[in-house]
Amino acid sequence: MSIAYFNGRFVDSDDPVVPIDERGHQFGDGVYEVIRIYNKKPFMLDEHLDRLYMSAEAIALPFRQERESFQAIIHQLIEKSGLDNLDVYLQITRGMAPRNHLFPDCPVSVSMTAKPFRSIPAELREKGAKAILHPDERWANCYIKSLNLLPNILAKQKAHEQGCLEAILFRDGSITEGTSSNVFVIKDTRLYTTPLSRHILAGITRMAVQQIAAEAALTFTEKHVTLEELAEADEVFITSTTSEIMPVVQVEEKIIGAGQPGPITRLLQEKYTVRTSGAARH
Ligand SMILES: Cc1ncc(COP(=O)(O)O)c(C=O)c1O
């Protein structure tokens, strides 16, 4: 059975447990996280939970569950899934109440699902992906990992229809991030990525790359990368919990560097794999 959790109960993920009046369903009124589990060990769990509690607070969602008891549920879900390697999706919403925009007076809803890795095909990972450029049409609080993903979905679908893996979003002539990833550019062996602000999500994989770059004595600079600088990059890659470090070898019609994953991207991928396999401190 494919296991899930909803408000205190472990259920089959196909069970119809979410009522119509659930505010996640009615309004997308909630926040979420995606945590990858390698060999039964959640990777950077503390960082994901920090961001989840921060996101909840940012939308005034009264999620007061003690961190330890919340972590215990995540561990139970992992155990019950019977999987060693899986992705755990967590959603916290403002609960169930008759539809009304105003905040209801009811407990929040907590749901989780456990799914086997939905990884990018090995061949694509090997060759590198293509991306399109798309205006960043999202709201002004993208640092919140909110359930409202409509602009992200529309841009990603457009990318997919053009045979691309990701849409790289831009605002005022500079890139912000991908629809479900952060974007890194390498020029003359230096790494550049968009500074943290309200306009992007503070990716946990982005943080891991920053730490790995420091260990490997690579220069890491936060800067607004213009579309021209993106086109002139030696290497480009995107990062996320589920795509990890994914090389990008073409943006729109422009081939990046030599048109194949570059040496620094490869080095970072290797070091990231060491971390996720638990061989390094994280
Ligand atoms: C908009 C956006 N930016 C960045 C990321 C990468 O975040 P993380 O590395 O924490 O998965 C995601 C992940 O889903 C995302 O949706």
Coordinates of C-alpha atoms and ligand atoms in Angstrom, one line a residue:
M1 CA 0.0 0.0 0.0
S2 CA 1.1 3.5 -0.6
I3 CA 1.1 5.3 2.7
A4 CA -0.1 8.7 3.7
Y5 CA -1.1 10.6 6.8
F6 CA -4.0 12.9 7.5
N7 CA -4.8 14.6 10.8
G8 CA -3.6 11.9 13.1
R9 CA -4.3 8.8 11.0
F10 CA -2.1 6.8 8.6
V11 CA -4.1 6.0 5.5
D12 CA -3.7 4.6 2.0
S13 CA -2.7 7.5 -0.2
D14 CA -5.7 6.6 -2.5
D15 CA -8.2 6.9 0.4
P16 CA -10.6 9.9 0.0
V17 CA -9.8 11.6 3.3
V18 CA -9.7 15.3 2.5
P19 CA -13.2 16.9 2.8
I20 CA -14.5 19.4 0.3
D21 CA -14.3 22.3 2.8
E22 CA -10.6 21.8 3.4
R23 CA -9.0 25.2 2.8
G24 CA -6.0 23.7 1.0
H25 CA -8.6 22.5 -1.6
Q26 CA -10.8 25.6 -1.5
F27 CA -8.1 28.3 -1.5
G28 CA -4.6 26.8 -1.6
D29 CA -4.5 28.3 1.9
G30 CA -1.5 26.5 3.3
V31 CA 2.2 25.8 3.1
Y32 CA 4.2 22.7 2.2
E33 CA 7.6 21.0 2.2
V34 CA 9.3 18.2 0.2
I35 CA 11.9 16.2 2.0
R36 CA 14.1 13.5 0.4
I37 CA 14.9 10.4 2.4
Y38 CA 18.1 8.5 1.5
N39 CA 18.6 5.1 3.1
K40 CA 15.8 5.9 5.6
K41 CA 17.5 9.1 6.7
P42 CA 15.9 12.4 5.9
F43 CA 18.3 14.8 4.3
M44 CA 18.6 18.2 6.0
L45 CA 15.4 17.6 7.9
D46 CA 16.1 20.5 10.4
E47 CA 16.5 23.0 7.6
H48 CA 13.3 21.8 5.9
L49 CA 11.3 22.1 9.2
D50 CA 12.8 25.5 9.9
R51 CA 11.4 26.6 6.5
L52 CA 8.1 25.0 7.1
Y53 CA 7.6 26.7 10.5
M54 CA 8.8 30.0 9.0
S55 CA 6.3 29.7 6.0
A56 CA 3.4 28.9 8.4
E57 CA 4.2 31.9 10.5
A58 CA 4.5 34.1 7.4
I59 CA 0.9 33.4 6.5
A60 CA -0.3 33.5 10.1
L61 CA -1.1 29.9 10.1
P62 CA -1.4 28.6 13.7
F63 CA 0.7 25.5 13.4
R64 CA 1.8 24.8 16.9
Q65 CA 2.8 21.2 16.9
E66 CA 5.9 20.5 18.9
R67 CA 8.8 19.9 16.5
E68 CA 9.8 16.6 18.2
S69 CA 6.3 15.0 18.0
F70 CA 6.0 16.3 14.4
Q71 CA 9.4 14.7 13.5
A72 CA 8.2 11.5 15.1
I73 CA 5.2 11.3 12.7
I74 CA 7.6 11.8 9.8
H75 CA 9.7 9.0 11.0
Q76 CA 6.7 6.7 11.5
L77 CA 5.6 7.5 7.9
I78 CA 9.0 6.6 6.6
E79 CA 8.9 3.3 8.6
K80 CA 5.4 2.4 7.5
S81 CA 6.2 3.1 3.8
G82 CA 8.6 0.2 3.7
L83 CA 10.8 2.2 1.4
D84 CA 14.5 3.1 1.9
N85 CA 14.6 6.0 -0.6
L86 CA 11.5 8.2 -0.8
D87 CA 10.1 11.7 -1.0
V88 CA 7.9 12.9 1.8
Y89 CA 5.5 15.7 0.9
L90 CA 4.1 17.6 3.9
Q91 CA 1.2 20.1 3.7
I92 CA -0.2 22.2 6.5
T93 CA -3.5 24.1 5.7
R94 CA -5.7 26.4 7.7
G95 CA -8.1 23.5 8.3
M96 CA -11.7 22.7 7.4
A97 CA -14.5 25.2 7.6
P98 CA -17.4 26.4 5.4
R99 CA -15.9 28.5 2.6
N100 CA -15.2 32.1 3.7
H101 CA -12.1 34.1 2.9
L102 CA -11.7 35.1 6.6
F103 CA -9.6 32.9 8.9
P104 CA -11.7 30.1 10.4
D105 CA -11.6 29.2 14.1
C106 CA -10.6 25.6 13.6
P107 CA -7.5 23.3 13.9
V108 CA -5.0 23.3 11.1
S109 CA -4.9 20.2 8.8
V110 CA -1.7 18.2 8.5
S111 CA -1.2 15.8 5.6
M112 CA 1.8 13.8 4.4
T113 CA 2.5 11.4 1.6
A114 CA 5.4 9.0 1.1
K115 CA 6.4 8.4 -2.5
P116 CA 9.3 6.5 -4.2
F117 CA 11.8 8.8 -5.8
R118 CA 10.5 10.4 -9.0
S119 CA 13.9 11.1 -10.3
I120 CA 15.0 12.7 -13.5
P121 CA 15.9 10.0 -16.1
A122 CA 19.6 9.0 -15.9
E123 CA 20.2 9.8 -19.6
L124 CA 18.9 13.4 -19.2
R125 CA 21.0 13.8 -16.0
E126 CA 24.0 12.6 -18.0
K127 CA 23.4 14.8 -21.0
G128 CA 22.0 17.9 -19.3
A129 CA 18.6 19.5 -19.7
K130 CA 17.2 22.4 -21.7
A131 CA 15.3 25.3 -20.2
I132 CA 13.1 28.1 -21.5
L133 CA 13.1 31.7 -20.2
H134 CA 9.8 33.0 -18.8
P135 CA 8.8 36.2 -17.1
D136 CA 8.4 35.8 -13.3
E137 CA 4.7 36.5 -12.9
R138 CA 4.4 35.3 -9.3
W139 CA 3.5 37.3 -6.2
A140 CA 5.9 39.3 -4.1
N141 CA 6.3 36.7 -1.4
C142 CA 8.0 33.8 -3.1
Y143 CA 10.2 33.1 0.0
I144 CA 7.1 31.4 1.5
K145 CA 6.7 27.8 0.3
S146 CA 3.0 28.3 -0.3
L147 CA 0.5 25.8 -1.9
N148 CA -0.4 28.4 -4.5
L149 CA 1.7 27.3 -7.5
L150 CA -0.4 28.4 -10.5
P151 CA 2.2 30.6 -12.2
N152 CA 4.9 28.0 -11.6
I153 CA 2.7 25.2 -13.1
L154 CA 1.8 27.3 -16.2
A155 CA 5.5 28.2 -16.9
K156 CA 6.7 24.6 -16.3
Q157 CA 4.0 23.2 -18.6
K158 CA 5.2 25.7 -21.3
A159 CA 8.7 24.4 -20.8
H160 CA 7.6 20.8 -21.1
E161 CA 5.6 21.5 -24.3
Q162 CA 8.8 22.8 -25.8
G163 CA 10.8 19.7 -24.8
C164 CA 12.5 21.5 -21.8
L165 CA 12.8 20.4 -18.2
E166 CA 12.5 23.8 -16.5
A167 CA 11.5 27.4 -17.1
I168 CA 14.0 29.9 -15.8
L169 CA 12.1 32.9 -14.5
F170 CA 13.3 36.5 -14.8
R171 CA 12.3 39.8 -13.4
D172 CA 13.7 43.2 -14.5
G173 CA 16.2 41.6 -16.8
S174 CA 17.7 39.3 -14.2
I175 CA 16.9 35.7 -13.4
T176 CA 15.1 34.9 -10.1
E177 CA 14.9 31.1 -10.0
G178 CA 13.3 28.1 -11.7
T179 CA 9.6 27.2 -11.3
S180 CA 10.6 24.5 -8.9
S181 CA 14.4 25.0 -8.5
N182 CA 17.1 27.6 -7.8
V183 CA 19.5 28.5 -10.7
F184 CA 23.3 28.7 -10.6
V185 CA 25.6 30.0 -13.2
I186 CA 29.4 29.4 -13.4
K187 CA 31.7 31.8 -15.1
D188 CA 35.5 31.6 -15.0
T189 CA 35.2 28.9 -12.2
R190 CA 33.1 31.2 -10.0
L191 CA 29.6 30.3 -8.9
Y192 CA 26.8 32.9 -9.0
T193 CA 23.2 32.6 -7.8
T194 CA 20.4 35.1 -7.1
P195 CA 20.6 36.7 -3.6
L196 CA 18.0 35.6 -1.1
S197 CA 15.0 38.0 -1.0
R198 CA 11.2 37.9 -0.9
H199 CA 11.4 37.1 -4.7
I200 CA 12.9 33.6 -4.4
L201 CA 12.6 30.5 -2.2
A202 CA 15.6 29.9 0.0
G203 CA 16.3 26.4 -1.4
I204 CA 17.7 23.8 0.9
T205 CA 19.7 22.3 -1.9
R206 CA 21.0 25.8 -2.7
M207 CA 22.2 25.9 0.9
A208 CA 23.9 22.5 0.5
V209 CA 25.6 23.7 -2.7
Q210 CA 26.8 26.9 -0.9
Q211 CA 28.3 24.7 1.9
I212 CA 29.9 22.3 -0.6
A213 CA 31.4 25.2 -2.6
A214 CA 33.0 26.6 0.6
E215 CA 34.5 23.2 1.4
A216 CA 35.8 22.9 -2.2
A217 CA 37.2 26.4 -2.0
L218 CA 35.1 27.6 -4.9
T219 CA 34.1 31.2 -5.0
F220 CA 30.3 31.6 -4.4
T221 CA 28.7 35.0 -5.0
E222 CA 25.1 36.0 -4.6
K223 CA 24.3 38.4 -7.4
H224 CA 21.5 39.2 -9.8
V225 CA 22.5 37.4 -12.9
T226 CA 21.3 39.1 -16.1
L227 CA 19.9 37.3 -19.0
E228 CA 23.0 38.2 -21.0
E229 CA 25.3 36.8 -18.3
L230 CA 23.2 33.6 -18.3
A231 CA 23.7 33.2 -22.0
E232 CA 27.4 33.8 -21.7
A233 CA 27.8 31.3 -18.7
D234 CA 30.4 28.5 -18.9
E235 CA 28.0 26.2 -17.0
V236 CA 24.5 26.4 -15.6
F237 CA 22.7 24.1 -13.2
I238 CA 19.4 24.0 -11.3
T239 CA 19.0 22.7 -7.8
S240 CA 16.1 21.2 -5.8
T241 CA 15.4 18.5 -3.3
T242 CA 14.1 16.1 -6.0
S243 CA 16.2 17.1 -9.0
E244 CA 19.3 17.6 -6.8
I245 CA 22.0 19.2 -8.9
M246 CA 20.8 19.1 -12.5
P247 CA 23.0 20.5 -15.4
V248 CA 21.4 22.8 -17.9
V249 CA 23.1 22.8 -21.3
Q250 CA 20.7 24.9 -23.4
V251 CA 18.6 28.0 -22.5
E252 CA 16.1 28.8 -25.3
E253 CA 18.3 28.6 -28.5
K254 CA 21.6 29.3 -26.7
I255 CA 23.9 26.4 -26.0
I256 CA 25.6 26.8 -22.7
G257 CA 29.4 26.4 -22.6
A258 CA 30.4 23.2 -24.5
G259 CA 26.8 22.0 -24.6
Q260 CA 27.4 19.3 -22.0
P261 CA 27.5 19.2 -18.2
G262 CA 30.7 21.0 -17.1
P263 CA 33.5 20.0 -14.7
I264 CA 32.4 22.1 -11.8
T265 CA 28.8 20.9 -12.0
R266 CA 30.1 17.3 -12.1
L267 CA 32.3 18.0 -9.0
L268 CA 29.4 19.5 -7.1
Q269 CA 27.1 16.6 -8.1
E270 CA 29.7 14.1 -6.8
K271 CA 30.1 15.9 -3.5
Y272 CA 26.3 16.2 -3.1
T273 CA 25.9 12.5 -3.6
V274 CA 28.5 11.9 -0.9
R275 CA 26.5 14.1 1.4
T276 CA 23.1 12.5 0.7
S277 CA 24.6 9.0 1.1
G278 CA 25.3 10.0 4.7
A279 CA 29.1 9.9 4.3
A280 CA 29.5 13.5 5.2
R281 CA 28.3 15.6 8.1
H282 CA 25.0 17.4 7.3
Ligands
LIG1 C1 10.2 27.9 -6.5 C2 11.2 27.0 -6.0 N1 12.5 27.4 -5.9 C3 13.4 26.6 -5.4 C4 13.2 25.3 -5.0 C5 14.3 24.4 -4.5 O1 14.1 24.2 -3.1 P1 14.7 23.0 -2.4 O2 16.2 22.9 -2.7 O3 14.5 23.3 -0.9 O4 13.9 21.8 -2.8 C6 11.9 24.8 -5.1 C7 11.6 23.4 -4.7 O5 10.5 23.0 -4.9 C8 10.8 25.7 -5.6 O6 9.6 25.3 -5.7

